[in-house]
CSV table of C-alpha atoms and ligand atoms in Angstrom, one decimal:
chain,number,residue,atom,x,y,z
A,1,UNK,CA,-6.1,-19.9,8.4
A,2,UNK,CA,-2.5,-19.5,9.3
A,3,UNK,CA,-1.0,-16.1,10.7
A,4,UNK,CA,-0.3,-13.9,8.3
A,5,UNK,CA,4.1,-13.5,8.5
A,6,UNK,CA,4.7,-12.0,5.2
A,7,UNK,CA,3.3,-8.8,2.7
A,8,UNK,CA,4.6,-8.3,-0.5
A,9,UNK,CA,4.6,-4.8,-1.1
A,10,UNK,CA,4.9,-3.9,-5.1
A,11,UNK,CA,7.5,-0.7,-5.7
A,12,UNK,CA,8.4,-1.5,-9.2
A,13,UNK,CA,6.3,0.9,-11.0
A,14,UNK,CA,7.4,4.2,-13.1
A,15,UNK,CA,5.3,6.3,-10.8
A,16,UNK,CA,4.3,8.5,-13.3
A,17,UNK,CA,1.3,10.3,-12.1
A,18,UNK,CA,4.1,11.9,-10.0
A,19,UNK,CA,6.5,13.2,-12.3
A,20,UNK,CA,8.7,14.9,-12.4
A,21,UNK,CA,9.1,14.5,-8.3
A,22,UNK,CA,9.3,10.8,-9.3
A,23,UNK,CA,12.2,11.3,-12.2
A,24,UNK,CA,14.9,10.5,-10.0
A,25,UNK,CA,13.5,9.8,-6.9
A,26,UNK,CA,11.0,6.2,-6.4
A,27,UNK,CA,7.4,8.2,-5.5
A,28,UNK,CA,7.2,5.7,-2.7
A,29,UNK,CA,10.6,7.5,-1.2
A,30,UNK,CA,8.5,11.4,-1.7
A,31,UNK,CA,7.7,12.4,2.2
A,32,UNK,CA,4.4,12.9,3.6
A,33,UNK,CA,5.4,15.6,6.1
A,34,UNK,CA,8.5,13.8,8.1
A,35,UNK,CA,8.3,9.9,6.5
A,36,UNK,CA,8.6,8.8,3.3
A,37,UNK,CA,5.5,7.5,1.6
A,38,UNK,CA,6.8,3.4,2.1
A,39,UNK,CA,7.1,3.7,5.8
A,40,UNK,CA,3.2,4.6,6.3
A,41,UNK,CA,2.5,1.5,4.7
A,42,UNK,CA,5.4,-0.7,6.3
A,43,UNK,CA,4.5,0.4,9.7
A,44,UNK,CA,0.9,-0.6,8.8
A,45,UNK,CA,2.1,-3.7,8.1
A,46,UNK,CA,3.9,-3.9,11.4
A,47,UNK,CA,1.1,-2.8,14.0
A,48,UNK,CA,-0.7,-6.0,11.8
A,49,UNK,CA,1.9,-8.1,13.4
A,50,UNK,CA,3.3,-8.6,10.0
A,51,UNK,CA,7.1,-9.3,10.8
A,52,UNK,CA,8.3,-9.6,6.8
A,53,UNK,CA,8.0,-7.2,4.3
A,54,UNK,CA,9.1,-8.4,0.7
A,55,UNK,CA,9.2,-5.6,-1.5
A,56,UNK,CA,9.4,-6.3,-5.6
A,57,UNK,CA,11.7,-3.6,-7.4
A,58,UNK,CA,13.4,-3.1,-10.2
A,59,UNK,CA,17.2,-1.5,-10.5
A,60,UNK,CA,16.7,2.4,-9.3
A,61,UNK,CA,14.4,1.4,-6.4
A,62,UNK,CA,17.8,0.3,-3.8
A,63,UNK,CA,17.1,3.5,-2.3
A,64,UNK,CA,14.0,1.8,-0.7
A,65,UNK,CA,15.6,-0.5,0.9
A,66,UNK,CA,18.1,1.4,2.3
A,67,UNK,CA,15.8,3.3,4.4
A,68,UNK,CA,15.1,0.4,6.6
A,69,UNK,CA,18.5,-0.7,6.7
A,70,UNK,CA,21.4,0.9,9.1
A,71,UNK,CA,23.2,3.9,8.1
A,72,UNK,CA,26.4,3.9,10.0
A,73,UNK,CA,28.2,6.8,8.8
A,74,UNK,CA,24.8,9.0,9.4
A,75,UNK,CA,24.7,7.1,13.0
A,76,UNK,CA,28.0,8.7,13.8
A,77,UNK,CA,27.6,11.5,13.1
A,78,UNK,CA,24.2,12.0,15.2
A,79,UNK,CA,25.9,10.8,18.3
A,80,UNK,CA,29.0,12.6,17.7
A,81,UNK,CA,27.0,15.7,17.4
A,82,UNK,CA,24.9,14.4,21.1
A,83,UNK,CA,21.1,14.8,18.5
A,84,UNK,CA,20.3,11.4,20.3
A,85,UNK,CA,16.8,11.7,19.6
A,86,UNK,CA,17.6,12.2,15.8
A,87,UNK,CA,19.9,8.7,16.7
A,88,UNK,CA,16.7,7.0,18.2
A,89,UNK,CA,14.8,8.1,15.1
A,90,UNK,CA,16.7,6.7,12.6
A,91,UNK,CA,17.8,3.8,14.2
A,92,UNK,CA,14.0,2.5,14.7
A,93,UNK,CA,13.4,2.6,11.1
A,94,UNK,CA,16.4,0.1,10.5
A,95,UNK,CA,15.3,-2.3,13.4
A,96,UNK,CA,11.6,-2.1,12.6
A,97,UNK,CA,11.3,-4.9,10.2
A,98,UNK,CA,12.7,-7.9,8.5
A,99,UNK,CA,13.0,-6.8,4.9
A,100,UNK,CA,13.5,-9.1,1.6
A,101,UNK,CA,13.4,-7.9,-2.0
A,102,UNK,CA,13.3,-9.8,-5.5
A,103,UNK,CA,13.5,-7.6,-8.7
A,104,UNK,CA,10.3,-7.1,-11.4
A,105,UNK,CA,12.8,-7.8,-14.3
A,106,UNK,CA,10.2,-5.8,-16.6
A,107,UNK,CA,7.4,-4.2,-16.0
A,108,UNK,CA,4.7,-6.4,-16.4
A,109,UNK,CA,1.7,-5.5,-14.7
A,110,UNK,CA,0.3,-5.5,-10.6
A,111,UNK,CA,0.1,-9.8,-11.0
A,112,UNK,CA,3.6,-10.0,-12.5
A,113,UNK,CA,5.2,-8.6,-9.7
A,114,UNK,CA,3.1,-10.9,-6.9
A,115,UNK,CA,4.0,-13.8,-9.0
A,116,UNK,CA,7.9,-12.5,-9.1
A,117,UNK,CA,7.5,-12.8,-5.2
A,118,UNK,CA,6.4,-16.6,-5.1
A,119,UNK,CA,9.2,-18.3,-4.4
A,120,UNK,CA,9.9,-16.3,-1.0
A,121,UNK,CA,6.6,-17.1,0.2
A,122,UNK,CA,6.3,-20.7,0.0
A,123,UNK,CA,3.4,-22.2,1.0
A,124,UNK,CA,1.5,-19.9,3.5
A,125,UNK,CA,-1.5,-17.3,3.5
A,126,UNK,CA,0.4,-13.7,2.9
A,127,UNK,CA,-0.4,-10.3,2.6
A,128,UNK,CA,0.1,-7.7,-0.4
A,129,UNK,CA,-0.3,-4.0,0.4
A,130,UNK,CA,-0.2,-1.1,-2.7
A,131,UNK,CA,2.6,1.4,-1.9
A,132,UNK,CA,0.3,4.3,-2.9
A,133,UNK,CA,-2.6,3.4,-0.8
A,134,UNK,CA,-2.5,4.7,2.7
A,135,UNK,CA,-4.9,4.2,5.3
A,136,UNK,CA,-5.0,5.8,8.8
A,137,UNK,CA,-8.0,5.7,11.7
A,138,UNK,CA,-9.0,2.7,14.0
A,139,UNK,CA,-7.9,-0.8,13.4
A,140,UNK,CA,-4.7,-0.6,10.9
A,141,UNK,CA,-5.8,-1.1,7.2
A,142,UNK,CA,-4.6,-5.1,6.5
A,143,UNK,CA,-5.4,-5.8,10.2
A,144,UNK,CA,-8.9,-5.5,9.2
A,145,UNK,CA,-8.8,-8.1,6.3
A,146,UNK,CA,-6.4,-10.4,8.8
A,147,UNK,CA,-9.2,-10.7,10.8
A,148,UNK,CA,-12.0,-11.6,8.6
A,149,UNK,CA,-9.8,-14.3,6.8
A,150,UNK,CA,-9.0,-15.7,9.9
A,151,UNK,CA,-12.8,-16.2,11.0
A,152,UNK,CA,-14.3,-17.1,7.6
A,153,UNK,CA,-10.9,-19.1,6.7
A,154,UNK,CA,-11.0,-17.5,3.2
A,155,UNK,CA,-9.1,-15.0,1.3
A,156,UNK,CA,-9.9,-11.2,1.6
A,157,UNK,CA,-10.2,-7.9,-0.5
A,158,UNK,CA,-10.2,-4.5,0.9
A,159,UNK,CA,-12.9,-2.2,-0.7
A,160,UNK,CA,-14.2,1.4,-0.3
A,161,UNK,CA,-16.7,3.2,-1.7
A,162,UNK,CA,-15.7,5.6,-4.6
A,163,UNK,CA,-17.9,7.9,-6.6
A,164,UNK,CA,-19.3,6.9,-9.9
A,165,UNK,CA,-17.1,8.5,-12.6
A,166,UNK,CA,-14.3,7.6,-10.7
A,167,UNK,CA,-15.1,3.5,-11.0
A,168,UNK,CA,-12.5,3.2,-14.3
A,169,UNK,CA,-9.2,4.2,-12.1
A,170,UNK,CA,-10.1,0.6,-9.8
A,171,UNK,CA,-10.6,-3.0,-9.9
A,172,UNK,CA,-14.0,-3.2,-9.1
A,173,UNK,CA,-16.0,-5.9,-7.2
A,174,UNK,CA,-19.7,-6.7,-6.8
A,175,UNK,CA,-20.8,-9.5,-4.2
A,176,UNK,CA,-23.8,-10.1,-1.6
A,177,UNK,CA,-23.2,-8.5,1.7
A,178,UNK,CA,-23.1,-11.5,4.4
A,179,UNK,CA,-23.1,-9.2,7.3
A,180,UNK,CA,-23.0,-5.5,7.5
A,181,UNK,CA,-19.9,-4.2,5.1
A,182,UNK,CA,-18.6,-8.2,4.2
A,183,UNK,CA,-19.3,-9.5,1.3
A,184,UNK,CA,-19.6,-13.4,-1.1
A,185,UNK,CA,-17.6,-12.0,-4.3
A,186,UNK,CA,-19.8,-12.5,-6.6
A,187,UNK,CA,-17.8,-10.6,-9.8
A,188,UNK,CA,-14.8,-8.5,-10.3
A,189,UNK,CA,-13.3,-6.4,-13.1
A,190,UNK,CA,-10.5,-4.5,-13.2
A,191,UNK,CA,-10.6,-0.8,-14.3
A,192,UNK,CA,-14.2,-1.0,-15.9
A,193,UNK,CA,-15.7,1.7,-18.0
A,194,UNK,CA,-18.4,3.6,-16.0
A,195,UNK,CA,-21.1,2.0,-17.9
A,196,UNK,CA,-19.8,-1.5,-17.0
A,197,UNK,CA,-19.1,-0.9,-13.8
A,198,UNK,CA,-21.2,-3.6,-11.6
A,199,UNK,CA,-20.6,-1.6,-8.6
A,200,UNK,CA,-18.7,1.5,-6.6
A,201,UNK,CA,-16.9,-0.7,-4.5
A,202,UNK,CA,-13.0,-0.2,-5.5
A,203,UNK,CA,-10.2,-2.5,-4.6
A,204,UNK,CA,-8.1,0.1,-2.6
A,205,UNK,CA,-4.3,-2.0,-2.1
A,206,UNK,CA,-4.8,-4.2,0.6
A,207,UNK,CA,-5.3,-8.1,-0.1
A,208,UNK,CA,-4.9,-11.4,2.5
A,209,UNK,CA,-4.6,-14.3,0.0
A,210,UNK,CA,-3.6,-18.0,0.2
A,211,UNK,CA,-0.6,-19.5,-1.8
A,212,UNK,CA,-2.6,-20.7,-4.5
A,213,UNK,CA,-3.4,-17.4,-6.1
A,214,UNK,CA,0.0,-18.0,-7.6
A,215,UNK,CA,-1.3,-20.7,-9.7
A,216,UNK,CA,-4.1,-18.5,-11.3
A,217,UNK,CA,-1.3,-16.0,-11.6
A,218,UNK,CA,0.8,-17.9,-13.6
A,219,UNK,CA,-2.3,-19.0,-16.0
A,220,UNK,CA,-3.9,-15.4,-16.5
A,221,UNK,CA,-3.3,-13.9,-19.9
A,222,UNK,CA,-2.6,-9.9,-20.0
A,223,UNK,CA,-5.4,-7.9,-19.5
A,224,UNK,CA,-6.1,-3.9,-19.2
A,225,UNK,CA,-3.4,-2.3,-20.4
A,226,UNK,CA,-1.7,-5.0,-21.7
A,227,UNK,CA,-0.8,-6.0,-18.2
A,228,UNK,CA,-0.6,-9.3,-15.9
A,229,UNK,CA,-3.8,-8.1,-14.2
A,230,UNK,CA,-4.1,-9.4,-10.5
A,231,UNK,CA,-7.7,-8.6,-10.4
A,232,UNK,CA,-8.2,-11.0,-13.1
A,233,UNK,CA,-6.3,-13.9,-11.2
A,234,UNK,CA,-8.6,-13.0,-8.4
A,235,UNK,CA,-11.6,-13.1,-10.3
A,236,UNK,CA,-10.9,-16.6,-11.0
A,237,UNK,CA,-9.9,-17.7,-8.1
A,238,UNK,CA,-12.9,-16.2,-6.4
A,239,UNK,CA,-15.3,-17.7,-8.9
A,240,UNK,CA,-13.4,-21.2,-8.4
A,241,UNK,CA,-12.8,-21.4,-4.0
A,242,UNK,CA,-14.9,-18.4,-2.9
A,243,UNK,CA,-13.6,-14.8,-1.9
A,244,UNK,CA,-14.4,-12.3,0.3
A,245,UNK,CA,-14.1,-8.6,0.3
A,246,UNK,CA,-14.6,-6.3,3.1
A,247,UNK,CA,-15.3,-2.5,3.3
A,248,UNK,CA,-12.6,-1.1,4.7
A,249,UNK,CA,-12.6,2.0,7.2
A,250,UNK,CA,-10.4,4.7,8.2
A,251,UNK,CA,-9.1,7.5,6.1
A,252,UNK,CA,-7.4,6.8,2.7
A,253,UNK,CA,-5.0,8.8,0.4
A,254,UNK,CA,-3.7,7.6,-2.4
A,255,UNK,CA,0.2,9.1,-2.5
A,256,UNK,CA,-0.1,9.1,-6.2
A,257,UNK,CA,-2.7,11.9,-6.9
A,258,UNK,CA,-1.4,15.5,-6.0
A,259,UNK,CA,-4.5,16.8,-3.9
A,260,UNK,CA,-4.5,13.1,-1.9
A,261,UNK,CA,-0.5,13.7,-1.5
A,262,UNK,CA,-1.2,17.1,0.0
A,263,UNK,CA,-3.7,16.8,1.8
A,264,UNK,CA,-1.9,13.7,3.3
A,265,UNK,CA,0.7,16.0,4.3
A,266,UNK,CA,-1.6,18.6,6.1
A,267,UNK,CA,-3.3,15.9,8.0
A,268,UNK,CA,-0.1,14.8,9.3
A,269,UNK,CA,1.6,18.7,9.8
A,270,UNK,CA,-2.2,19.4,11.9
A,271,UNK,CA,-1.0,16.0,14.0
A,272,UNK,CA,2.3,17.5,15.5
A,273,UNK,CA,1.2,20.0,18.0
A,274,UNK,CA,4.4,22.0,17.4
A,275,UNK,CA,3.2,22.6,13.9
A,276,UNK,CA,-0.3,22.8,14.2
A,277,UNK,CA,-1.1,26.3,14.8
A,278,UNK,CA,1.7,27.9,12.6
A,279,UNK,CA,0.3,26.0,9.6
A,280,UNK,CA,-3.7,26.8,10.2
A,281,UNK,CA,-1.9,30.3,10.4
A,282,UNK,CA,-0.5,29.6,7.0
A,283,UNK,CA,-3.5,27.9,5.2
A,284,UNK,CA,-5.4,30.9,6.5
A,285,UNK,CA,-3.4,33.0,4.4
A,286,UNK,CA,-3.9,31.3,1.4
A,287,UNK,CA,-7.3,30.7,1.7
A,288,UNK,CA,-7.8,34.3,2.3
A,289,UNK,CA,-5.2,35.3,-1.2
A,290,UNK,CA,-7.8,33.6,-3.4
B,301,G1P,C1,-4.1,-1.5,-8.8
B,301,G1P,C2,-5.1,-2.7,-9.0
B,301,G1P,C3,-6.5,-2.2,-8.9
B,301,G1P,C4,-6.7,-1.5,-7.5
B,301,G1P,C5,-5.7,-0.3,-7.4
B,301,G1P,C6,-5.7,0.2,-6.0
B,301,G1P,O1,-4.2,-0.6,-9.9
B,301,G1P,O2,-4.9,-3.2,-10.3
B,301,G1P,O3,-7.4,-3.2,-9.0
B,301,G1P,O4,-8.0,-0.9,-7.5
B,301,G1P,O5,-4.3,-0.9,-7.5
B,301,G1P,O6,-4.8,1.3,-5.8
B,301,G1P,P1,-3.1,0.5,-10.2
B,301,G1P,O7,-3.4,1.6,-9.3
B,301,G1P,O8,-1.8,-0.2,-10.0
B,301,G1P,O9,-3.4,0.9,-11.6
């Protein structure tokens, strides 16, 4: 397979598991301690030698690309003031990546706004990452599919393990395990019920896929929800050429439920050794008031 250049990264949703943070405010901008949520997953991208990020949004979602853009007056006034490390700081986030957007004109569902993304991917292998899903520990997250698709030439799902009554938030795959954690796809359904759930293993945001999941995309008819599923393209595409998923590993949060978010945030507060001990201090406390 081709290297992988390009990830489309979705940002068009409501983001309304996080309201009312998310009312004015795209939950992919909310911080996780010091970053916003989107540059977790952009730099991601980027230690998986990923040198384009196309995000799809719709009209209040600017703001995102503007973070990874220059911000002159703000650049002035840091230097001006001699906070060169501050300088350095925001600076890096505008030079870390080649950034391209198209707009999801309505809201159509996860597959709607891959297929919105087509025409700026041409004809190569790409990646897509989910803005809510963020993975940290060992190999980056994508970099793990990027390798498998590059030795079995084929395209790749990330999956993780999730408990049973949880199955119905996830597209959810079953397959035969070729080596230890790969596996042939074998079925896929998006957002079962827990009865029809063929396995626990959950899509969790992370796909390397050739160009002509875009065909599939354009046939599929909506599915759960009433949306453009693109675990339904995938299922046929899988069942036509083959697919592969692989179990991911590392830590995962998902930005877009309220203990994942926090607990996001105190993994990354316990990281910076100037914070560390005054925020035990502090979660002591708490525990301790209960
Ligand atoms: C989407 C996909 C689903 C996947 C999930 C991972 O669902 O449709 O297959 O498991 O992302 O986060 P959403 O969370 O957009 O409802």
């Amino acid at each position: 397979m081709q290297t992988i250049r390009k990830v489309i990264i979705p940002v068009a949703g409501w983001g309304t598991r996080s309201l009312p943070a998310s009312k004015n405010i795209p939950k992919e901008m909310l911080p996780i301690y010091n970053k916003p949520v989107i540059q977790y997953v952009v730099e991601e991208a980027i230690k998986s030698k990923i040198s384009d990020v196309i995000f799809v949004t719709n009209r209040d979602k600017s703001v995102i690309e503007d973070h990874f853009d220059y911000n002159l007056q703000l650049e002035g006034v840091l230097e001006r003031a001699g906070k060169l490390d501050k300088l350095q700081t925001v600076r890096e986030v505008a030079e870390m990546v080649n950034i391209m957007s198209v707009r999801q004109k309505k809201q159509l569902g996860l597959g709607h706004a891959v297929l919105c993304a087509r025409a700026l991917i041409n004809n190569e292998p790409f990646a897509i990452m989910v803005g809510d899903d963020l993975m940290f520990g060992g190999t980056p997250g994508v970099q793990q599919l990027i390798d498998v698709a590059m030795t079995e030439n084929m395209p790749v799902i990330g999956v993780m393990e999730v408990p049973r009554d949880k199955v119905n938030r996830y597209g959810i795959v079953a397959g035969e395990e070729i080596s230890p954690g790969v596996y042939r796809i074998t079925d896929m359904v998006e957002k079962p019920a827990v009865a029809d759930a063929p396995s626990r293993l959950a899509i969790v945001g992370r796909y390397v896929l050739t160009p002509d999941i875009f065909d599939y995309l354009e046939k599929v008819t909506p599915g759960v929800g009433g949306e453009i599923q693109l675990t339904d393209a995938l299922q046929a595409m899988a069942k036509e050429r083959g697919m592969i998923a692989v179990k991911m590993s590392g830590i995962r949060f998902d930005a877009g439920d309220w203990a994942d978010y926090l607990s996001a945030n105190i993994y990354f507060g316990l990281q910076d050794e100037g914070l560390r001990y005054d925020l035990l201090d502090r979660l002591k406390q708490f525990v301790q008031f209960q």
